[in-house]
Short mmCIF file of C-alpha atoms in Angstrom, two decimals:
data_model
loop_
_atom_site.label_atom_id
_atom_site.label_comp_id
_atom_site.label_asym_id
_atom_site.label_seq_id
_atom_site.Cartn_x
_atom_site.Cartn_y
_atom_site.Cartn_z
CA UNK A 1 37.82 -28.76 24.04
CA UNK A 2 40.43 -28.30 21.25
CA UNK A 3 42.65 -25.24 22.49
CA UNK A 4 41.96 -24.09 18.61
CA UNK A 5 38.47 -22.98 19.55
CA UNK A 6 38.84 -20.70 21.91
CA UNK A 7 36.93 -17.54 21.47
CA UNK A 8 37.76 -14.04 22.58
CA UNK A 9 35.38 -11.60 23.56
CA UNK A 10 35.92 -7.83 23.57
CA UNK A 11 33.55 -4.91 24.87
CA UNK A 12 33.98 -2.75 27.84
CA UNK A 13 29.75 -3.41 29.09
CA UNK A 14 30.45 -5.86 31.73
CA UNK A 15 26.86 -7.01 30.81
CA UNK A 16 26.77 -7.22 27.06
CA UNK A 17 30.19 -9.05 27.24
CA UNK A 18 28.46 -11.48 29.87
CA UNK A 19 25.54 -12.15 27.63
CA UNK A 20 27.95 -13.00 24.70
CA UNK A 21 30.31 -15.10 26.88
CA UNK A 22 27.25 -17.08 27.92
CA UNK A 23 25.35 -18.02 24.43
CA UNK A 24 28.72 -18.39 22.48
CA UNK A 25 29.62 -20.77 25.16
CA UNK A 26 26.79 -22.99 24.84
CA UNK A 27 27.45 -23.11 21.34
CA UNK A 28 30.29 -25.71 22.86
CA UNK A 29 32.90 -22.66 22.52
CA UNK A 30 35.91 -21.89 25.05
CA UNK A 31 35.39 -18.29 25.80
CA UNK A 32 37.35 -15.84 27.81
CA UNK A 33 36.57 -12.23 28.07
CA UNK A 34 38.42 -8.74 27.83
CA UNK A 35 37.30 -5.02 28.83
CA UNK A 36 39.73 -3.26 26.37
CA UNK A 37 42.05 -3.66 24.15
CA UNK A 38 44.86 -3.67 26.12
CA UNK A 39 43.59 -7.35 27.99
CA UNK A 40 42.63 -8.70 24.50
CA UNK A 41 46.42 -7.86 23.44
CA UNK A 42 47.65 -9.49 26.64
CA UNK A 43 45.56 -12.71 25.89
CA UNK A 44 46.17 -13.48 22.75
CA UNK A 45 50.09 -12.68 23.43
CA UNK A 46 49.49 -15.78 26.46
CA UNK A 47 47.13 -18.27 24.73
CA UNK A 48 46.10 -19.52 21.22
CA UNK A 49 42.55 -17.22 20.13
CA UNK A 50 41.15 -18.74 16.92
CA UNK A 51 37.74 -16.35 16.91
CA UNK A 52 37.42 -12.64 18.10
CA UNK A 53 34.44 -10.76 18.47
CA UNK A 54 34.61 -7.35 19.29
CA UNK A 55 33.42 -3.90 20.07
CA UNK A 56 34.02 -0.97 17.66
CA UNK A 57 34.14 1.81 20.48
CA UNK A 58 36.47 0.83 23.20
CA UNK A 59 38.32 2.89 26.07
CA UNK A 60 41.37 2.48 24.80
CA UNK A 61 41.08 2.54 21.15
CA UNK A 62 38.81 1.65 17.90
CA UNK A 63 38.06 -2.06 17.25
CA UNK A 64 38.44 -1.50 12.97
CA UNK A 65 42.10 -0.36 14.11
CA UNK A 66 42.86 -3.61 16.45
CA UNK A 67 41.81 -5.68 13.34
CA UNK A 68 44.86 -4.56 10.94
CA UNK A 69 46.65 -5.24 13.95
CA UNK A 70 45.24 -8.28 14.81
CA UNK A 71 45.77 -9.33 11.10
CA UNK A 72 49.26 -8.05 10.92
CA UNK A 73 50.28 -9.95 13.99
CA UNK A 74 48.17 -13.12 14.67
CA UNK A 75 47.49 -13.92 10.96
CA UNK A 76 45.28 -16.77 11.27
CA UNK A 77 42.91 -15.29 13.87
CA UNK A 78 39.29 -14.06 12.53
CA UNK A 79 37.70 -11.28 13.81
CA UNK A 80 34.29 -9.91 13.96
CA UNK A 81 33.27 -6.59 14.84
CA UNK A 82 30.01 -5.22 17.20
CA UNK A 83 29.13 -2.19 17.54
CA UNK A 84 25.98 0.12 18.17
CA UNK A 85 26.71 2.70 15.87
CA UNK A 86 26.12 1.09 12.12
CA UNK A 87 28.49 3.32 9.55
CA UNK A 88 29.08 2.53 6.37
CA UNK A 89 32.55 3.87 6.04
CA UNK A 90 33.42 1.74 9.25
CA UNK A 91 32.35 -1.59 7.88
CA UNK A 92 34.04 -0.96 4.40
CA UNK A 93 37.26 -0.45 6.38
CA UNK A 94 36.93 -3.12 8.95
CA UNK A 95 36.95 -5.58 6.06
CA UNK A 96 39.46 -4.41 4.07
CA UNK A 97 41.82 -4.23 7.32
CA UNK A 98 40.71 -8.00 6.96
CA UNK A 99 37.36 -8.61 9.32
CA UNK A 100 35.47 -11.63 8.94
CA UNK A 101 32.43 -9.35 9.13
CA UNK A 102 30.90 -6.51 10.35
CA UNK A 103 27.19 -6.07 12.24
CA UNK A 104 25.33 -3.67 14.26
CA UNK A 105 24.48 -4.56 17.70
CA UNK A 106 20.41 -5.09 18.01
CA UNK A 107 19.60 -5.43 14.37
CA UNK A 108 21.64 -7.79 13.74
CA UNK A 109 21.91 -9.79 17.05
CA UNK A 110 20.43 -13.07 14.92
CA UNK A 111 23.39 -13.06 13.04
CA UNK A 112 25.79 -13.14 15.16
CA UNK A 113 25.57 -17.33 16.31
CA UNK A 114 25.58 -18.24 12.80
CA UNK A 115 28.26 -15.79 11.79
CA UNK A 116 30.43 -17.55 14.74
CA UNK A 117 30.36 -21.00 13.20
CA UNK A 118 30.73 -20.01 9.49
CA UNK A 119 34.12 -18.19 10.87
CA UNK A 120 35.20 -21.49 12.74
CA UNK A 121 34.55 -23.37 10.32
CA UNK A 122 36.51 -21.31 7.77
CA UNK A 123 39.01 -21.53 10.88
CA UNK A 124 38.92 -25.49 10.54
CA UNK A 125 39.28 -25.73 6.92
CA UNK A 126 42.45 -23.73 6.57
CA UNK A 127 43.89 -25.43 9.29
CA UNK A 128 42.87 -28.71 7.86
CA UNK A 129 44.16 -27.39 4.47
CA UNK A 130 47.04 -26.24 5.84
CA UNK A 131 48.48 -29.58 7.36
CA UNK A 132 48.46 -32.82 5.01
CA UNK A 133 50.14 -36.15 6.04
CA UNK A 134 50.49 -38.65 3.19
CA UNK A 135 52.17 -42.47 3.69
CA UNK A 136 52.81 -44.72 1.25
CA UNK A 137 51.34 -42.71 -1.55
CA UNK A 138 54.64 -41.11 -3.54
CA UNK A 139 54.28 -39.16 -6.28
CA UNK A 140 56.43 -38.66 -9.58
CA UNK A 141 57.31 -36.19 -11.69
CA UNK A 142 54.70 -36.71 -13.90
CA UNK A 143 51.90 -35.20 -11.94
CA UNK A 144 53.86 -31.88 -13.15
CA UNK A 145 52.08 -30.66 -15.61
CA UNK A 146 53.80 -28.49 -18.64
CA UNK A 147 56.40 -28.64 -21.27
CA UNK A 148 57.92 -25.12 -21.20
CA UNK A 149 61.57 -24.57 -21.06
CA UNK A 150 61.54 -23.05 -17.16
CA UNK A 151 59.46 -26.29 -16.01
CA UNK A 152 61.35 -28.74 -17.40
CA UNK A 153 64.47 -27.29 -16.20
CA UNK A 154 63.09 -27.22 -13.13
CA UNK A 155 61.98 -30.69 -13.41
CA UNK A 156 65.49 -31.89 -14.75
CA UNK A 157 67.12 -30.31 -11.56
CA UNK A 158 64.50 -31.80 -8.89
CA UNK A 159 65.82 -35.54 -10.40
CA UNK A 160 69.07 -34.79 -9.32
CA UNK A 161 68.78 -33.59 -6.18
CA UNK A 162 65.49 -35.93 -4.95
CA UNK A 163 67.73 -39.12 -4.17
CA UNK A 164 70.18 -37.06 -2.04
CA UNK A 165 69.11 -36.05 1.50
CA UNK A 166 70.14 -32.49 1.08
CA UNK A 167 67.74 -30.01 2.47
CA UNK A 168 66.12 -28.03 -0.58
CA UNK A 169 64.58 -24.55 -1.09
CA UNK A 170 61.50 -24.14 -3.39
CA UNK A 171 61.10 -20.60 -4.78
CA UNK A 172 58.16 -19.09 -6.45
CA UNK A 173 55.40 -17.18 -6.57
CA UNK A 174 52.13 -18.17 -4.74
CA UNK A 175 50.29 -20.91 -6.22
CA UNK A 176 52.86 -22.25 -9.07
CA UNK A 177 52.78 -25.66 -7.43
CA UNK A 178 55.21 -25.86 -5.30
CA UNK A 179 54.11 -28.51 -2.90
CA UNK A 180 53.19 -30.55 -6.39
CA UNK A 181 57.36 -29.88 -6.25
CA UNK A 182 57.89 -30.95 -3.03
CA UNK A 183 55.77 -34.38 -3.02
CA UNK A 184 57.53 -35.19 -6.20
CA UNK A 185 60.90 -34.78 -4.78
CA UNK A 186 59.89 -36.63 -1.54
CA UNK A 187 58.25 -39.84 -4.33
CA UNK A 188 61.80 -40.05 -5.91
CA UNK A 189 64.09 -40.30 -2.34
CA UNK A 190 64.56 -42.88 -0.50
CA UNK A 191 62.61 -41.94 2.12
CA UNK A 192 59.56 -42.33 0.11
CA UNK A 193 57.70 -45.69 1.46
CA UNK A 194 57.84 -43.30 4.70
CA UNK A 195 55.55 -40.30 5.46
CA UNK A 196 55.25 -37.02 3.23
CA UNK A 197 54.52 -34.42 5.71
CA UNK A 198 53.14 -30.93 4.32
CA UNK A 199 52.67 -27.85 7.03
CA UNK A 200 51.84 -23.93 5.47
CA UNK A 201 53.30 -21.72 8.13
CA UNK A 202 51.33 -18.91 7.34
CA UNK A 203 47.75 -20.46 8.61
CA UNK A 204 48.79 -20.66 12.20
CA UNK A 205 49.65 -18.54 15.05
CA UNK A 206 53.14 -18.52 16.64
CA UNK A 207 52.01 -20.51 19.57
CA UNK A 208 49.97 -22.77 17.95
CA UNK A 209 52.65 -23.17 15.17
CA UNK A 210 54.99 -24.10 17.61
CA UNK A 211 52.86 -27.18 19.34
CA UNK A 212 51.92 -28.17 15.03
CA UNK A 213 55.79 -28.44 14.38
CA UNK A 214 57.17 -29.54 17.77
CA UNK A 215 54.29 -31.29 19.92
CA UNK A 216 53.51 -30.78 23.36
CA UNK A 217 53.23 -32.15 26.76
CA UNK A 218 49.52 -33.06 28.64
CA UNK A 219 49.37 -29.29 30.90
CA UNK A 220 51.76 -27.34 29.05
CA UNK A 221 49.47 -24.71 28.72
CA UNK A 222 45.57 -24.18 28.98
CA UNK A 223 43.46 -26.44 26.83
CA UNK A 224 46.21 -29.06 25.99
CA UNK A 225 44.66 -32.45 28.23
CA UNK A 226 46.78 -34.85 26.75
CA UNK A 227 49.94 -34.89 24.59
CA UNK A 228 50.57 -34.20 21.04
CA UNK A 229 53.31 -35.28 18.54
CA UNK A 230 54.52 -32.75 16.67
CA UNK A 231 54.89 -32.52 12.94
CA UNK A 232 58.85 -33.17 12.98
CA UNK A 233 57.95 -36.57 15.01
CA UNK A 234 55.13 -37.40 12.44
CA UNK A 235 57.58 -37.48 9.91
CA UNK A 236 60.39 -39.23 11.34
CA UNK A 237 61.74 -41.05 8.23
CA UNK A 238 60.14 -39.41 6.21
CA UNK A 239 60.21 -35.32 5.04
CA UNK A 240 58.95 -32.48 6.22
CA UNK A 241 57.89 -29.62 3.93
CA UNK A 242 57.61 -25.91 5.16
CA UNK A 243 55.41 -23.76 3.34
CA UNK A 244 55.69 -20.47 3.34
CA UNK A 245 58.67 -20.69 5.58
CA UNK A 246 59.49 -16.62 5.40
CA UNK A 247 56.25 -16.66 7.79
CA UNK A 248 58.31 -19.01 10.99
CA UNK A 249 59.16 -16.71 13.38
CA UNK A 250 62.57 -16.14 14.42
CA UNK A 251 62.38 -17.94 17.63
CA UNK A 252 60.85 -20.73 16.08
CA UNK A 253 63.53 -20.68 13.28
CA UNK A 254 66.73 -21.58 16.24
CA UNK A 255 64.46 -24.49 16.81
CA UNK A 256 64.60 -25.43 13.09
CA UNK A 257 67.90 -24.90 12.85
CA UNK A 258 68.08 -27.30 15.96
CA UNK A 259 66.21 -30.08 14.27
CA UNK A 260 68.62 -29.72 10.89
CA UNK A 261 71.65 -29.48 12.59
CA UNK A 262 71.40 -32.36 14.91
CA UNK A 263 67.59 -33.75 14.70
CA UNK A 264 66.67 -33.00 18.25
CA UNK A 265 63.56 -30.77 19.14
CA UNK A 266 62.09 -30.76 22.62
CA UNK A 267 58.06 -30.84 23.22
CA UNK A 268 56.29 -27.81 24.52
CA UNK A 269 56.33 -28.44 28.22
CA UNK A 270 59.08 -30.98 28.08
CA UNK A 271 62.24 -30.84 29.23
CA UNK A 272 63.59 -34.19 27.46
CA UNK A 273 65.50 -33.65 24.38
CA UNK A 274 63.40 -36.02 21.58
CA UNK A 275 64.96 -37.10 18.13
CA UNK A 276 63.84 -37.61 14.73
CA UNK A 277 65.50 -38.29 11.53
CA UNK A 278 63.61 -36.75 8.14
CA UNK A 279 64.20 -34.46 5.40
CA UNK A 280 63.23 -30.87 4.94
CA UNK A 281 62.15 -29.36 1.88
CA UNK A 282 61.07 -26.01 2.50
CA UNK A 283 58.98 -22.73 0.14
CA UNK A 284 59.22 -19.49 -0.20
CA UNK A 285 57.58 -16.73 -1.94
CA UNK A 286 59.72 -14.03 -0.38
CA UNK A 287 62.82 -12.36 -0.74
CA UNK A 288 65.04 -14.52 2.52
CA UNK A 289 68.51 -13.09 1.22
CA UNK A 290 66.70 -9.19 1.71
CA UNK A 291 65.14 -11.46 4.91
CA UNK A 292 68.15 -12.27 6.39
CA UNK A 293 70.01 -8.35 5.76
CA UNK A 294 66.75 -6.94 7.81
CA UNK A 295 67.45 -9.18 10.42
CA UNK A 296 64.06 -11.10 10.02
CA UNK A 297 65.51 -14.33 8.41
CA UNK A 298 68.25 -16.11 10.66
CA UNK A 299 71.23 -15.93 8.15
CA UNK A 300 72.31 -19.44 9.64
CA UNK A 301 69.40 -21.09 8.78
CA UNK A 302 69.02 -19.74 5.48
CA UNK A 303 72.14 -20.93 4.03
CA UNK A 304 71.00 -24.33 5.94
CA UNK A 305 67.82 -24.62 3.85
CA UNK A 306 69.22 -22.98 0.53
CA UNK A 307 71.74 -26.14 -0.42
CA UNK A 308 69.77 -26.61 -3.46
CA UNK A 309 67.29 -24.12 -4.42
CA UNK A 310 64.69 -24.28 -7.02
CA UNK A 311 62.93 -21.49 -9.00
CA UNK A 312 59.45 -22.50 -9.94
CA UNK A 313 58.70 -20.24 -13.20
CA UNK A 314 55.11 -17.93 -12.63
CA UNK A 315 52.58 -19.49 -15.00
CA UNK A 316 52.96 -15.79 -16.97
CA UNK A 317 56.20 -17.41 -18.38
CA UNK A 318 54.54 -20.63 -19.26
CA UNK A 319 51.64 -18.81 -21.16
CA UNK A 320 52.18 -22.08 -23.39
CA UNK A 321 51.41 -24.63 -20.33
CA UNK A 322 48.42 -23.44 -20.13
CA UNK A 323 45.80 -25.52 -21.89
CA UNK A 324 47.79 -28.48 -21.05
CA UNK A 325 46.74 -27.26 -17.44
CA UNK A 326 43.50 -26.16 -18.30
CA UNK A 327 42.27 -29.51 -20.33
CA UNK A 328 43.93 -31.52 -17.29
CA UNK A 329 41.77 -29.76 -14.15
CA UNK A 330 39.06 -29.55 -16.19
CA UNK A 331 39.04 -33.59 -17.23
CA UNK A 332 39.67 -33.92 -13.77
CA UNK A 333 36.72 -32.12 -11.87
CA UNK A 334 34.47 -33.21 -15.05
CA UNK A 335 35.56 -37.01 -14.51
CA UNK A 336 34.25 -36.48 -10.94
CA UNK A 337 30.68 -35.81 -12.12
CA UNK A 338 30.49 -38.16 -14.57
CA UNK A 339 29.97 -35.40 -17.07
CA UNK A 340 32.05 -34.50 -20.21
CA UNK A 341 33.00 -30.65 -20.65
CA UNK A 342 35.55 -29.01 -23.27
CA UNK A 343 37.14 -25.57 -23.09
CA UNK A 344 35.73 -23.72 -25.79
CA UNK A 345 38.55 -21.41 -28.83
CA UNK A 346 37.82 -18.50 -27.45
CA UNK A 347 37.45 -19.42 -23.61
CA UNK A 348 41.05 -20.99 -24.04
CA UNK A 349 42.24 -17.91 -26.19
CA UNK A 350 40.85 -16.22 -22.92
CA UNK A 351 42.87 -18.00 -20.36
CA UNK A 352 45.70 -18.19 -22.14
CA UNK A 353 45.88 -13.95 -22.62
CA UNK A 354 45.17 -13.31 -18.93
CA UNK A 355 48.02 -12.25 -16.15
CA UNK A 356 47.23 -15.38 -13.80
CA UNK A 357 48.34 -13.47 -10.56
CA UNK A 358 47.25 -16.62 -8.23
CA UNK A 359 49.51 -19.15 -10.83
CA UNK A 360 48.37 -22.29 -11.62
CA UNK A 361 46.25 -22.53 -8.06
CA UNK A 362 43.63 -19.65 -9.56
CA UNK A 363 43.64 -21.45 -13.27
CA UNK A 364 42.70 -24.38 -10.92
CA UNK A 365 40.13 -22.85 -9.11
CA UNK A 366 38.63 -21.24 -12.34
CA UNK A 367 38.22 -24.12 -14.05
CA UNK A 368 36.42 -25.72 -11.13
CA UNK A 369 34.37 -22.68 -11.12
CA UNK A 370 33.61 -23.08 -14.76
CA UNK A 371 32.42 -26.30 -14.63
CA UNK A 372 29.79 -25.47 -11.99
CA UNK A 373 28.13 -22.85 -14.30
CA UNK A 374 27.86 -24.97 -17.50
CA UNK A 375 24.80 -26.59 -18.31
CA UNK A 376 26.09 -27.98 -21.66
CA UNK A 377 29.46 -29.96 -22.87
CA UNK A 378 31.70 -26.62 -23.82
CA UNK A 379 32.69 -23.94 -21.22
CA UNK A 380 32.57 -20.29 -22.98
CA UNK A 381 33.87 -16.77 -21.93
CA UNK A 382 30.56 -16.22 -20.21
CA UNK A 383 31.67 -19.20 -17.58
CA UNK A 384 34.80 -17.42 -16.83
CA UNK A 385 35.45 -14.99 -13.99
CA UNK A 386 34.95 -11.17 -14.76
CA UNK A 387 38.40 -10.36 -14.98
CA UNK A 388 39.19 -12.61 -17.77
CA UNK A 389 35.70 -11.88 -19.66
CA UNK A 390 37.35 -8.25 -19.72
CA UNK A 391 40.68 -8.83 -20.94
CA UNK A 392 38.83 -9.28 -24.62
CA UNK A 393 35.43 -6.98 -23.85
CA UNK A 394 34.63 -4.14 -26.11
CA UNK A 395 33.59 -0.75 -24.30
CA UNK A 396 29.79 -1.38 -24.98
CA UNK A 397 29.59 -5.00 -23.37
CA UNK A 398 30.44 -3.38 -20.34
CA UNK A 399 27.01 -1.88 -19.92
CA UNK A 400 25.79 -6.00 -19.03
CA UNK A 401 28.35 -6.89 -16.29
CA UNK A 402 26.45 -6.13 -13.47
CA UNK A 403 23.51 -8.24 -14.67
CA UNK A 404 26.03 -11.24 -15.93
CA UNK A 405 27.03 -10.43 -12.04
CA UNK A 406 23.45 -11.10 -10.39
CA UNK A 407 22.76 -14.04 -13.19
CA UNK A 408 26.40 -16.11 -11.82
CA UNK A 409 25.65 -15.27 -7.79
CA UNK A 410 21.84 -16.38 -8.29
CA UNK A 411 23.30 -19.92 -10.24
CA UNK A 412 26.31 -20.82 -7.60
CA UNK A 413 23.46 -19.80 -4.64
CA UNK A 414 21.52 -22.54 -6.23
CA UNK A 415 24.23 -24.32 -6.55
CA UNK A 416 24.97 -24.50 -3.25
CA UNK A 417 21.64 -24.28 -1.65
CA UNK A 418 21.44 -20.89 -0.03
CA UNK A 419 24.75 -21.52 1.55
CA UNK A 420 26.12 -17.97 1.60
CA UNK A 421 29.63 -19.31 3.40
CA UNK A 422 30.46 -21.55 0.71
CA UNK A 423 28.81 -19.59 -2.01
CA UNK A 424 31.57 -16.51 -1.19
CA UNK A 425 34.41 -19.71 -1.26
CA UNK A 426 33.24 -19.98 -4.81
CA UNK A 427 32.51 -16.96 -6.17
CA UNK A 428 36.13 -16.29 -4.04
CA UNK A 429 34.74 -13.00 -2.54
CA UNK A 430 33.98 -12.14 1.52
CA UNK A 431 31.33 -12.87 2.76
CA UNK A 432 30.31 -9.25 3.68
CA UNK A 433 30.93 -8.61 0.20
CA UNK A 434 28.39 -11.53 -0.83
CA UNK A 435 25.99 -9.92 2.11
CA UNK A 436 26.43 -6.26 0.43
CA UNK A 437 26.15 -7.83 -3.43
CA UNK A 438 23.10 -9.51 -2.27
CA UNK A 439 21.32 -6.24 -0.93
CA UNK A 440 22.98 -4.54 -4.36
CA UNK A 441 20.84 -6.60 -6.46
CA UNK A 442 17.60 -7.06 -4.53
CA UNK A 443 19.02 -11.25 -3.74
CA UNK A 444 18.34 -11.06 -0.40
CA UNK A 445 14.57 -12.17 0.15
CA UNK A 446 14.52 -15.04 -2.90
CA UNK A 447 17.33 -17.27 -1.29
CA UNK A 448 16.87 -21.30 -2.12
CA UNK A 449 15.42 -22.33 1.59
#
């Protein structure tokens, strides 16, 4: 069993957290077990935990606490919370201190199974999301789309820099494509008929980080039966590209620095030095130089990775990119379905007006969105997220959002089936929000079976 599937459970009744051990196991799970919340620390402080399922009431503190801190220190770890007592204001909290979701030991005992494997799977998409190897398959400049001033000086700096093998820093706000950045930089090197290796450091825990980036040895800890190349060896040749790489921890950044410096790593329960020879590009959407001054970012490794940096402009001051952008995603998801669908005046007038906080990655996902909830060839303002509808809305169309709000979750739960776990993906809410929007608006009992 995968050491990323490992299961933690949490309550203080030795039989209740018996009974769970037992049917989440046969599910195919690894579980282990704590009493309090002081064990559960210890464990997931010793061993990889990709799934938590705990208690509200504990001896030594409140479960909807341990998930901020759960979610402040082991990011990429889910959490679901039991307890006996249902209360509202406990469940709102839980999941906005990040919970995967929120039930009531008893009534809600049929739920919990199913709510187990929609969180691992959510688990195994990010992590498959967050890792992509590509070989042979480089990329130009051209898959950047725009023609704004910012882009294209970004563009015109990337050409000089990609034949070099100088380590580059891509800076920018989430979503404004800068792996797009990083493939294209990797296409135009000489390293390109080698592999183009992309990791975001944010979806894993340290530990498990640490095996993605550096590999391990068969037995160097519990779960790992054989060994595993790490990501640096993957891409021996070729580049490496660091996503989010504010997120590495600082012991993990000496062994960076290691790899730059000299191109030697060693393997989780190795003691050989190994070698590799590739290229780093790395992204950030934080502040490294205030980083490095707090002590979080390792000033040597900063200056390492900054040799060329790059500022990717926030689609906000590209407004004129957009329905370049818009008409290209679009054609593209359309293309897939054999369908033809145009943005619409005042649907473009729309996207073009509105703050795009998620960059070019929400336009993306909006469009893709869009596409699913027109029947005919031209997507309008009613296809378009809340949000945007509103930038434009008058006082007195108000009054109809709720039931334009039922109307789009009944059409994507169509869509999808009944599928509640990828319905939420699309309608990009949790899924305890889809549960409570369901109840809201009387959903629940006329699901597609």
């Amino acid at each position: 069993m995968p050491d990323t599937d490992k299961i933690l459970i949490v309550d203080d009744e030795e039989q209740l957290r018996k009974l769970l051990t037992r049917i989440v196991g046969l599910e195919g799970f690894d579980v282990t077990s704590a009493r309090n919340l002081k064990d559960a620390r210890t464990i997931l402080e010793t061993q990889p935990v990709a799934l938590i399922l705990c208690d509200v009431r504990l001896p030594d503190g409140n479960g909807v606490d341990f998930v901020r801190v759960v979610k402040q220190d082991f990011p990429a770890t889910e959490i679901i919370l039991l307890t006996a007592f249902g209360n509202i204001a406990d469940g709102v909290q839980a999941i906005k201190n990040g919970a995967f979701d929120y039930i009531t030991k008893g009534n809600d005992n049929d739920r919990i199974i199913p709510l187990v494997h929609q969180a691992m799977d959510k688990i195994s998409a990010t992590k498959a999301g967050a890792v992509r190897i590509a070989k042979n398959t480089p990329t130009d400049f051209g898959t950047v789309i725009g023609e704004s001033e910012q882009i294209h000086k970004a563009i015109d700096l990337a050409k000089r820099i990609a034949p070099t093998d100088s380590t580059v820093l891509l800076l920018g706000e989430t979503g404004t494509g800068k792996e797009v950045f990083a493939n294209a930089l990797h296409g135009n090197s000489k390293r390109n008929t080698h592999a183009f290796v992309a990791i975001n450091c944010s979806a894993f825990s340290r530990e498990l980080l640490e095996g993605e980036l550096f590999g391990h040895k068969a037995g160097a800890y519990t779960g790992a039966a054989k060994d595993k190349k790490g990501l640096v060896e993957v891409a021996d040749g070729g580049t490496l590209f660091l996503d989010e790489i504010g997120e590495l921890d600082i012991d993990l950044q000496a062994k960076l620095l290691r790899v730059l410096e000299n191109g030697e790593f060693i393997k989780l329960g190795d003691v050989r030095v190994s070698k590799t020879n590739i290229r780093i590009i790395a992204a950030t959407n934080r502040d490294l130089e205030k980083e490095v001054e707090q002590g979080k970012f390792r000033e040597d490794l900063y200056y390492r990775l900054n040799i060329f940096s790059i500022e990717l402009p926030s689609l906000r001051q590209r407004k004129g990119d957009i329905p370049a952008l818009a008409s290209f995603f679009l054609t593209r998801f359309a293309a897939k379905q054999g369908r033809d669908v145009r943005i619409g005046k005042e649907a473009m007038e729309l996207l073009v007006g509105y703050a795009w906080k998620g960059n070019v990655r929400e336009l993306k996902n909006v469009l893709e969105r869009a596409l699913i909830l027109v029947d005919g060839s031209e997507i309008q303002p009613a296809h378009l997220p809340y949000a945007i509808q509103q930038q434009g809305s008058q006082p007195d169309n108000a009054i109809s959002l709720a039931s334009v709000e039922k109307q789009h979750i009944e059409k994507i739960l169509r869509f999808t089936g009944g599928n509640k776990a990828q319905a939420a993906r699309l309608l990009q809410i949790g899924l305890a929000t889809l549960y409570r929007k369901l109840d809201e608006y009387g959903l629940s009992k006329n699901l597609p079976k």
